[in-house]
Short mmCIF file of C-alpha atoms and ligand atoms in Angstrom, two decimals:
data_model
loop_
_atom_site.label_atom_id
_atom_site.label_comp_id
_atom_site.label_asym_id
_atom_site.label_seq_id
_atom_site.Cartn_x
_atom_site.Cartn_y
_atom_site.Cartn_z
CA MET Y 1246 -50.49 -39.67 14.23
CA LYS Y 1247 -50.25 -36.17 14.16
CA GLY Y 1248 -47.28 -36.25 16.66
CA ARG Y 1249 -45.48 -38.80 14.45
CA PHE Y 1250 -45.93 -36.52 11.51
CA CYS Y 1251 -44.57 -33.60 13.35
CA TYR Y 1252 -41.54 -35.50 14.42
CA PHE Y 1253 -40.98 -36.68 10.95
CA LEU Y 1254 -41.17 -32.97 9.71
CA PHE Y 1255 -39.09 -31.60 12.46
CA ALA Y 1256 -36.40 -34.44 11.52
CA VAL Y 1257 -36.37 -33.59 7.84
CA LEU Y 1258 -36.26 -29.96 8.39
CA GLY Y 1259 -33.61 -30.46 11.09
CA MET Y 1260 -31.50 -32.21 8.83
CA HIS Y 1261 -31.69 -29.93 6.09
CA LEU Y 1262 -31.27 -26.70 8.08
CA PHE Y 1263 -28.27 -27.88 10.39
CA SER Y 1264 -26.32 -30.33 8.11
CA PRO Y 1265 -22.59 -29.65 8.13
CA ALA Y 1266 -22.59 -28.94 4.32
CA MET Y 1267 -25.11 -26.16 4.60
CA ALA Y 1268 -23.18 -24.63 7.55
CA GLN Y 1269 -19.99 -24.73 5.56
CA GLN Y 1270 -21.80 -22.86 2.62
CA LYS Y 1271 -23.19 -20.19 4.76
CA SER Y 1272 -20.17 -19.64 6.52
CA SER Y 1273 -18.15 -18.83 3.42
CA TYR Y 1274 -19.82 -15.92 1.41
CA VAL Y 1275 -16.97 -13.81 0.35
CA LEU Y 1276 -16.20 -10.65 -1.91
CA VAL Y 1277 -13.03 -9.75 -3.40
CA ILE Y 1278 -12.15 -6.65 -5.41
CA HIS Y 1279 -9.28 -4.94 -6.91
CA GLY Y 1280 -8.98 -1.31 -8.28
CA GLY Y 1281 -5.93 -1.88 -10.67
CA ALA Y 1282 -2.27 -2.82 -10.28
CA GLY Y 1283 0.82 -0.87 -11.04
CA THR Y 1284 3.46 1.38 -9.56
CA ILE Y 1285 1.56 2.60 -6.82
CA LEU Y 1286 4.12 3.93 -4.15
CA LYS Y 1287 3.39 5.44 -0.85
CA LYS Y 1288 5.89 8.11 -1.31
CA ASN Y 1289 3.71 9.15 -4.38
CA MET Y 1290 0.43 9.23 -2.71
CA THR Y 1291 -0.96 11.88 -0.37
CA PRO Y 1292 -2.74 10.82 2.78
CA GLU Y 1293 -5.87 12.45 1.37
CA LYS Y 1294 -5.83 10.53 -1.79
CA GLU Y 1295 -5.02 7.27 -0.03
CA ALA Y 1296 -7.99 7.99 2.33
CA ALA Y 1297 -10.22 8.54 -0.82
CA TYR Y 1298 -9.05 5.20 -2.35
CA LYS Y 1299 -9.53 3.36 0.75
CA ALA Y 1300 -13.18 4.81 1.13
CA SER Y 1301 -14.05 3.93 -2.27
CA LEU Y 1302 -12.98 0.34 -2.04
CA LYS Y 1303 -14.73 0.07 1.35
CA GLN Y 1304 -18.15 1.36 -0.10
CA ALA Y 1305 -17.75 -1.05 -3.02
CA LEU Y 1306 -17.40 -3.98 -0.82
CA THR Y 1307 -20.10 -2.94 1.42
CA THR Y 1308 -22.55 -2.81 -1.47
CA GLY Y 1309 -21.67 -6.22 -2.70
CA TYR Y 1310 -21.60 -7.53 0.77
CA ARG Y 1311 -25.10 -6.44 1.54
CA ILE Y 1312 -26.45 -8.44 -1.45
CA LEU Y 1313 -24.57 -11.42 -0.40
CA GLN Y 1314 -25.63 -11.12 3.15
CA SER Y 1315 -29.46 -11.08 2.16
CA GLY Y 1316 -29.01 -14.34 0.19
CA GLY Y 1317 -28.58 -12.53 -3.15
CA SER Y 1318 -26.48 -14.04 -5.79
CA SER Y 1319 -22.60 -13.64 -6.61
CA LEU Y 1320 -23.79 -12.18 -10.06
CA ASP Y 1321 -25.87 -9.50 -8.62
CA ALA Y 1322 -22.97 -8.81 -6.10
CA VAL Y 1323 -20.18 -8.46 -8.66
CA GLU Y 1324 -22.27 -6.21 -10.97
CA ALA Y 1325 -23.46 -3.91 -8.05
CA THR Y 1326 -19.82 -3.79 -6.93
CA VAL Y 1327 -18.39 -2.94 -9.99
CA LYS Y 1328 -20.89 -0.27 -10.80
CA VAL Y 1329 -19.92 1.54 -7.61
CA LEU Y 1330 -16.23 1.76 -8.91
CA GLU Y 1331 -17.29 2.62 -12.39
CA ASN Y 1332 -19.27 5.39 -11.00
CA ASP Y 1333 -16.08 6.69 -9.00
CA SER Y 1334 -13.70 8.70 -11.18
CA LEU Y 1335 -10.74 7.46 -9.23
CA PHE Y 1336 -10.68 4.51 -11.30
CA ASN Y 1337 -9.95 3.52 -14.97
CA ALA Y 1338 -13.58 2.39 -15.69
CA GLY Y 1339 -16.60 4.00 -16.25
CA LYS Y 1340 -16.20 7.73 -15.35
CA GLY Y 1341 -12.53 8.35 -15.07
CA ALA Y 1342 -11.34 6.17 -17.59
CA VAL Y 1343 -8.15 6.58 -19.54
CA PHE Y 1344 -8.11 8.26 -22.87
CA THR Y 1345 -7.32 6.50 -26.24
CA HIS Y 1346 -4.55 7.77 -28.59
CA GLU Y 1347 -7.39 9.74 -30.35
CA GLY Y 1348 -8.59 11.20 -27.05
CA ARG Y 1349 -11.64 9.04 -26.51
CA ASN Y 1350 -12.78 7.07 -23.64
CA GLU Y 1351 -13.43 3.40 -24.94
CA LEU Y 1352 -14.66 1.11 -22.35
CA ASP Y 1353 -14.54 -2.72 -21.90
CA ALA Y 1354 -16.23 -5.16 -19.68
CA ALA Y 1355 -17.03 -8.62 -18.90
CA ILE Y 1356 -19.03 -10.85 -16.33
CA MET Y 1357 -19.23 -14.57 -15.91
CA ASN Y 1358 -21.62 -16.83 -13.98
CA GLY Y 1359 -19.63 -19.76 -12.22
CA LYS Y 1360 -22.59 -21.99 -12.03
CA THR Y 1361 -23.57 -22.09 -15.72
CA ARG Y 1362 -20.38 -20.47 -17.42
CA ALA Y 1363 -22.76 -18.05 -19.05
CA ALA Y 1364 -20.67 -14.92 -19.95
CA GLY Y 1365 -21.19 -11.51 -21.39
CA ALA Y 1366 -18.77 -8.73 -22.50
CA VAL Y 1367 -18.67 -5.58 -24.28
CA ALA Y 1368 -15.69 -3.74 -25.80
CA GLY Y 1369 -15.07 -0.33 -27.00
CA VAL Y 1370 -18.04 1.31 -25.88
CA THR Y 1371 -18.17 5.08 -25.48
CA THR Y 1372 -21.82 5.83 -24.23
CA VAL Y 1373 -22.80 3.17 -21.80
CA LYS Y 1374 -22.74 4.55 -18.29
CA ASN Y 1375 -22.10 1.22 -16.74
CA PRO Y 1376 -20.17 -1.22 -19.25
CA VAL Y 1377 -20.66 -3.99 -16.56
CA SER Y 1378 -24.36 -3.93 -16.86
CA ALA Y 1379 -24.10 -3.94 -20.74
CA ALA Y 1380 -21.88 -7.10 -20.27
CA ARG Y 1381 -24.61 -8.68 -18.09
CA ALA Y 1382 -27.34 -7.65 -20.68
CA VAL Y 1383 -25.18 -9.45 -23.53
CA MET Y 1384 -25.01 -12.54 -21.37
CA GLU Y 1385 -28.72 -12.58 -20.33
CA LYS Y 1386 -30.54 -11.00 -23.09
CA SER Y 1387 -28.89 -12.13 -26.25
CA GLU Y 1388 -27.52 -15.39 -27.69
CA HIS Y 1389 -24.06 -13.79 -27.92
CA VAL Y 1390 -20.99 -13.64 -25.55
CA MET Y 1391 -19.17 -10.30 -26.80
CA MET Y 1392 -20.47 -7.15 -28.71
CA VAL Y 1393 -18.33 -4.33 -29.38
CA GLY Y 1394 -18.59 -0.64 -30.56
CA PRO Y 1395 -21.78 0.85 -31.92
CA GLY Y 1396 -23.51 -2.59 -32.19
CA ALA Y 1397 -22.99 -3.09 -28.44
CA GLU Y 1398 -24.12 0.37 -27.52
CA LYS Y 1399 -27.33 -0.02 -29.53
CA PHE Y 1400 -27.92 -3.41 -27.80
CA ALA Y 1401 -27.34 -1.75 -24.47
CA LYS Y 1402 -29.91 1.03 -25.30
CA GLU Y 1403 -32.41 -1.51 -26.37
CA ALA Y 1404 -31.95 -3.31 -23.15
CA GLY Y 1405 -32.82 -0.19 -21.32
CA LEU Y 1406 -29.49 0.85 -19.90
CA GLU Y 1407 -28.35 4.33 -19.18
CA ILE Y 1408 -26.77 5.93 -22.03
CA VAL Y 1409 -24.47 9.15 -21.56
CA ASP Y 1410 -22.67 11.69 -23.62
CA PRO Y 1411 -19.22 10.57 -24.05
CA SER Y 1412 -18.02 13.73 -21.98
CA TYR Y 1413 -19.38 12.17 -19.06
CA PHE Y 1414 -16.50 9.86 -18.77
CA ARG Y 1415 -13.79 12.66 -19.08
CA THR Y 1416 -11.40 13.59 -16.18
CA GLU Y 1417 -8.71 16.18 -16.31
CA SER Y 1418 -6.10 14.00 -14.80
CA ARG Y 1419 -6.62 11.20 -17.17
CA TRP Y 1420 -6.66 13.90 -20.08
CA LYS Y 1421 -3.04 15.10 -18.72
CA ASP Y 1422 -1.83 11.39 -18.74
CA LEU Y 1423 -2.74 11.27 -22.39
CA GLN Y 1424 -0.94 14.49 -23.33
CA LYS Y 1425 2.07 13.18 -21.34
CA ALA Y 1426 1.94 9.67 -23.39
CA LEU Y 1427 1.70 11.79 -26.57
CA HIS Y 1428 4.55 13.54 -25.98
CA GLU Y 1429 6.49 10.59 -25.02
CA ASP Y 1430 5.24 8.93 -28.28
CA SER Y 1431 6.43 11.91 -30.50
CA VAL Y 1432 9.90 11.93 -28.78
CA ALA Y 1433 10.11 8.14 -29.51
CA ALA Y 1434 9.03 8.30 -32.91
CA ALA Y 1435 11.45 10.71 -33.66
CA LYS Y 1436 14.16 8.47 -32.49
CA SER Y 1437 12.99 5.36 -34.41
CA ASN Y 1438 10.55 4.00 -36.71
CA ALA Y 1439 7.66 3.09 -34.19
CA TYR Y 1440 6.18 0.66 -36.69
CA THR Y 1441 9.17 -1.66 -36.67
CA ASN Y 1442 8.45 -2.20 -32.99
CA PRO Y 1443 4.67 -3.35 -33.02
CA GLY Y 1444 2.77 -3.72 -29.97
CA LYS Y 1445 5.22 -1.67 -27.77
CA PHE Y 1446 4.96 1.78 -29.17
CA GLY Y 1447 2.20 3.76 -27.53
CA ILE Y 1448 1.76 1.75 -24.72
CA LYS Y 1449 5.40 1.53 -23.84
CA ASN Y 1450 4.92 3.09 -20.56
CA LYS Y 1451 3.31 0.51 -18.41
CA ASP Y 1452 2.28 2.89 -15.86
CA TYR Y 1453 -0.46 4.76 -18.00
CA LYS Y 1454 -3.07 2.60 -16.77
CA PHE Y 1455 -4.04 1.90 -13.01
CA GLY Y 1456 -7.41 1.63 -11.86
CA THR Y 1457 -9.27 -1.06 -13.94
CA VAL Y 1458 -11.69 -2.59 -11.41
CA GLY Y 1459 -13.05 -6.17 -10.78
CA ALA Y 1460 -14.73 -8.28 -8.35
CA VAL Y 1461 -15.28 -12.00 -7.56
CA ALA Y 1462 -17.87 -13.31 -5.24
CA LEU Y 1463 -19.03 -16.36 -3.60
CA ASP Y 1464 -22.85 -16.43 -2.64
CA GLN Y 1465 -24.69 -18.48 0.23
CA GLN Y 1466 -25.83 -20.81 -2.61
CA GLY Y 1467 -22.16 -21.71 -3.21
CA ASN Y 1468 -22.00 -20.02 -6.65
CA LEU Y 1469 -19.04 -17.90 -7.94
CA ALA Y 1470 -19.09 -15.05 -10.25
CA ALA Y 1471 -16.63 -12.59 -11.70
CA ALA Y 1472 -16.70 -9.18 -13.51
CA THR Y 1473 -14.16 -6.78 -14.72
CA SER Y 1474 -14.28 -3.24 -16.27
CA THR Y 1475 -11.84 -0.84 -17.62
CA GLY Y 1476 -10.83 2.05 -19.86
CA GLY Y 1477 -7.73 -0.20 -21.10
CA MET Y 1478 -4.40 1.84 -21.25
CA THR Y 1479 -3.70 5.21 -21.86
CA ASP Y 1480 -2.93 6.01 -25.46
CA LYS Y 1481 -4.27 2.76 -26.65
CA LYS Y 1482 -4.44 2.81 -30.49
CA TYR Y 1483 -7.27 2.56 -32.91
CA GLY Y 1484 -9.51 -0.35 -31.87
CA ARG Y 1485 -7.42 -1.75 -29.37
CA ILE Y 1486 -9.23 -4.16 -26.93
CA GLY Y 1487 -7.42 -5.55 -23.79
CA ASP Y 1488 -7.78 -8.49 -21.69
CA SER Y 1489 -10.56 -7.39 -19.51
CA PRO Y 1490 -13.61 -8.28 -21.77
CA ILE Y 1491 -11.90 -11.34 -23.11
CA ILE Y 1492 -13.42 -14.63 -21.49
CA GLY Y 1493 -10.50 -16.60 -20.15
CA ALA Y 1494 -8.08 -13.72 -20.48
CA GLY Y 1495 -8.99 -11.14 -18.04
CA THR Y 1496 -12.46 -12.66 -16.58
CA TYR Y 1497 -13.51 -16.07 -15.82
CA ALA Y 1498 -15.65 -18.21 -13.36
CA ASN Y 1499 -16.41 -21.79 -12.99
CA ASN Y 1500 -18.10 -23.13 -9.76
CA GLN Y 1501 -15.75 -26.13 -9.97
CA THR Y 1502 -12.49 -24.10 -9.84
CA ALA Y 1503 -12.57 -20.31 -9.18
CA ALA Y 1504 -13.77 -16.94 -10.04
CA ILE Y 1505 -10.96 -14.70 -11.62
CA SER Y 1506 -10.61 -10.97 -12.24
CA CYS Y 1507 -7.24 -9.68 -13.75
CA THR Y 1508 -5.76 -6.42 -14.19
CA GLY Y 1509 -2.37 -5.39 -15.66
CA TRP Y 1510 -0.72 -5.07 -19.14
CA GLY Y 1511 -3.60 -6.57 -21.21
CA GLU Y 1512 -1.53 -7.89 -24.21
CA TYR Y 1513 0.48 -10.21 -21.77
CA TYR Y 1514 -2.72 -11.43 -20.05
CA ILE Y 1515 -4.35 -12.32 -23.39
CA ARG Y 1516 -1.23 -14.18 -24.41
CA ASN Y 1517 -1.27 -16.14 -21.37
CA VAL Y 1518 -4.83 -16.77 -21.26
CA VAL Y 1519 -4.15 -15.82 -17.52
CA ALA Y 1520 -7.81 -16.32 -16.02
CA TYR Y 1521 -8.28 -19.68 -17.67
CA ASP Y 1522 -5.01 -20.63 -16.99
CA LEU Y 1523 -5.45 -20.19 -13.34
CA SER Y 1524 -8.75 -22.21 -13.42
CA ALA Y 1525 -7.08 -24.93 -15.39
CA LEU Y 1526 -4.09 -25.20 -12.83
CA ILE Y 1527 -6.86 -25.94 -10.14
CA GLU Y 1528 -8.97 -28.28 -12.47
CA TYR Y 1529 -6.16 -30.34 -13.92
CA LYS Y 1530 -3.36 -30.13 -11.54
CA GLY Y 1531 -5.01 -29.74 -8.41
CA LEU Y 1532 -3.32 -26.83 -7.28
CA SER Y 1533 -4.89 -24.26 -4.54
CA VAL Y 1534 -6.11 -21.03 -5.72
CA GLN Y 1535 -3.16 -19.30 -4.22
CA GLN Y 1536 -0.50 -21.60 -5.86
CA ALA Y 1537 -2.38 -21.04 -9.06
CA GLY Y 1538 -2.50 -17.39 -8.98
CA ASN Y 1539 1.28 -17.09 -8.08
CA ALA Y 1540 1.89 -19.52 -10.96
CA VAL Y 1541 0.09 -17.47 -13.59
CA ILE Y 1542 1.34 -14.02 -12.50
CA LYS Y 1543 4.93 -15.42 -12.57
CA LYS Y 1544 4.15 -16.55 -16.27
CA VAL Y 1545 3.18 -12.91 -17.01
CA GLY Y 1546 6.16 -11.52 -15.25
CA ASP Y 1547 8.69 -13.97 -16.98
CA MET Y 1548 7.15 -12.74 -20.49
CA GLY Y 1549 7.73 -9.28 -19.66
CA GLY Y 1550 4.19 -8.31 -18.52
CA ASP Y 1551 3.01 -6.73 -15.11
CA GLY Y 1552 -0.23 -6.55 -13.19
CA GLY Y 1553 -2.29 -8.72 -10.67
CA LEU Y 1554 -5.39 -10.55 -10.35
CA ILE Y 1555 -7.97 -11.61 -7.59
CA ALA Y 1556 -9.21 -15.13 -7.34
CA LEU Y 1557 -11.74 -16.91 -5.01
CA ASP Y 1558 -12.45 -20.60 -4.90
CA LYS Y 1559 -15.69 -22.37 -3.79
CA LYS Y 1560 -14.70 -22.79 -0.36
CA GLY Y 1561 -14.09 -19.13 -0.17
CA ASN Y 1562 -10.18 -19.45 -0.43
CA MET Y 1563 -9.09 -16.29 -2.13
CA THR Y 1564 -5.92 -14.86 -3.45
CA MET Y 1565 -4.60 -11.32 -4.60
CA SER Y 1566 -1.55 -11.89 -6.61
CA PHE Y 1567 0.47 -9.33 -8.28
CA ASN Y 1568 4.11 -8.49 -9.47
CA THR Y 1569 3.66 -4.63 -9.37
CA GLU Y 1570 4.61 -2.31 -6.56
CA GLY Y 1571 0.94 -2.24 -5.57
CA MET Y 1572 -2.68 -3.03 -6.38
CA TYR Y 1573 -5.71 -1.71 -4.79
CA ARG Y 1574 -7.70 -4.44 -3.33
CA GLY Y 1575 -9.81 -5.32 -0.60
CA ALA Y 1576 -12.12 -8.34 0.73
CA ILE Y 1577 -15.10 -8.70 3.01
CA THR Y 1578 -16.15 -12.10 4.57
CA LYS Y 1579 -19.38 -12.96 6.14
CA ASP Y 1580 -18.66 -11.51 9.53
CA GLY Y 1581 -18.53 -8.29 7.69
CA LYS Y 1582 -14.72 -7.85 8.33
CA ILE Y 1583 -13.22 -5.58 5.63
CA GLU Y 1584 -9.63 -5.63 4.65
CA VAL Y 1585 -8.43 -3.05 1.90
CA GLU Y 1586 -4.62 -2.39 1.11
CA ILE Y 1587 -2.87 -0.65 -1.65
CA TYR Y 1588 0.89 -1.37 -1.39
CA LYS Y 1589 2.84 -4.65 -1.55
N1 LIG W 279 -5.77 -4.89 -18.26
C1 LIG W 279 -6.37 -3.72 -18.91
C2 LIG W 279 -6.17 -3.58 -20.33
O1 LIG W 279 -5.02 -3.96 -20.91
C3 LIG W 279 -5.68 -2.51 -18.10
C4 LIG W 279 -5.39 -2.68 -16.65
O2 LIG W 279 -5.89 -3.52 -16.05
O3 LIG W 279 -4.94 -1.77 -15.93
O4 LIG W 279 -6.94 -3.14 -20.86
#
């Protein structure tokens, strides 16, 4: 009797532990990141700067990978990964964010759980050290999806997140970018009436962004998640919000389709509902993640926008599509193999 019971137990456990479905799930945990897209040319890069970017991308990937490797959730992995990049002044997210027209750092972030399609976002925050964690708090500790400005900051404080002085986000190079943009603004304004050309004035120079960060992950349980964090675009006007914190535009995740994080000229990503469009192309048209990624980037480009995205499906297939000269990007797969790239 005892022997037969042991045999039964072994058979059940064996089936469970070694079923092909399980083996496939286990073999496919993946993390993909971006650190912004734009006119990133090798000729404008010093070897030191390039090495610094690559080291930061690797550090972020390793952080998220450890979580996935130890059986942690894709949600934890994307949050932790984005936090590393937010804390790094090289990127336009958290510390090192670009400046608004008025000389402030206003931060946007979003996170989404592909299993439940729960989502959280914050926009226009100026004192939350890690906006991605505030987005997660909105998702998990409120009934809302998006909170902005002082309200979002109050909520983040109540949620126990680290609050910093706005000067924490400031870097000299981003400040210089703003001065350059303001100068270009005044030259353009002298030539024409800026307000007859709405939406273009002030962010006419598409290269005043770079460095939005994002992560998409697939965990051992087969769940997808996405997160994006940004300072937006240099010289953005009063109260401007980009695509990054808008669920379906810059960030989206659905276990049935893909996890997506975008970077680029936000206005075009909002108008094309890029992240959701990619998901819908998989859901309704049966496109692969790569085909869907290329299709939505083409739409953005055809309309005059530029940028890129990362996307990952439930089988671990990924794409890193962009129509710019470069995109800081990288991926790590189960075997711990890291790949980071910058140029086309
Ligand atoms: N998409 C961001 C925004 O428009 C900027 C970027 O990704 O570079 O706010």
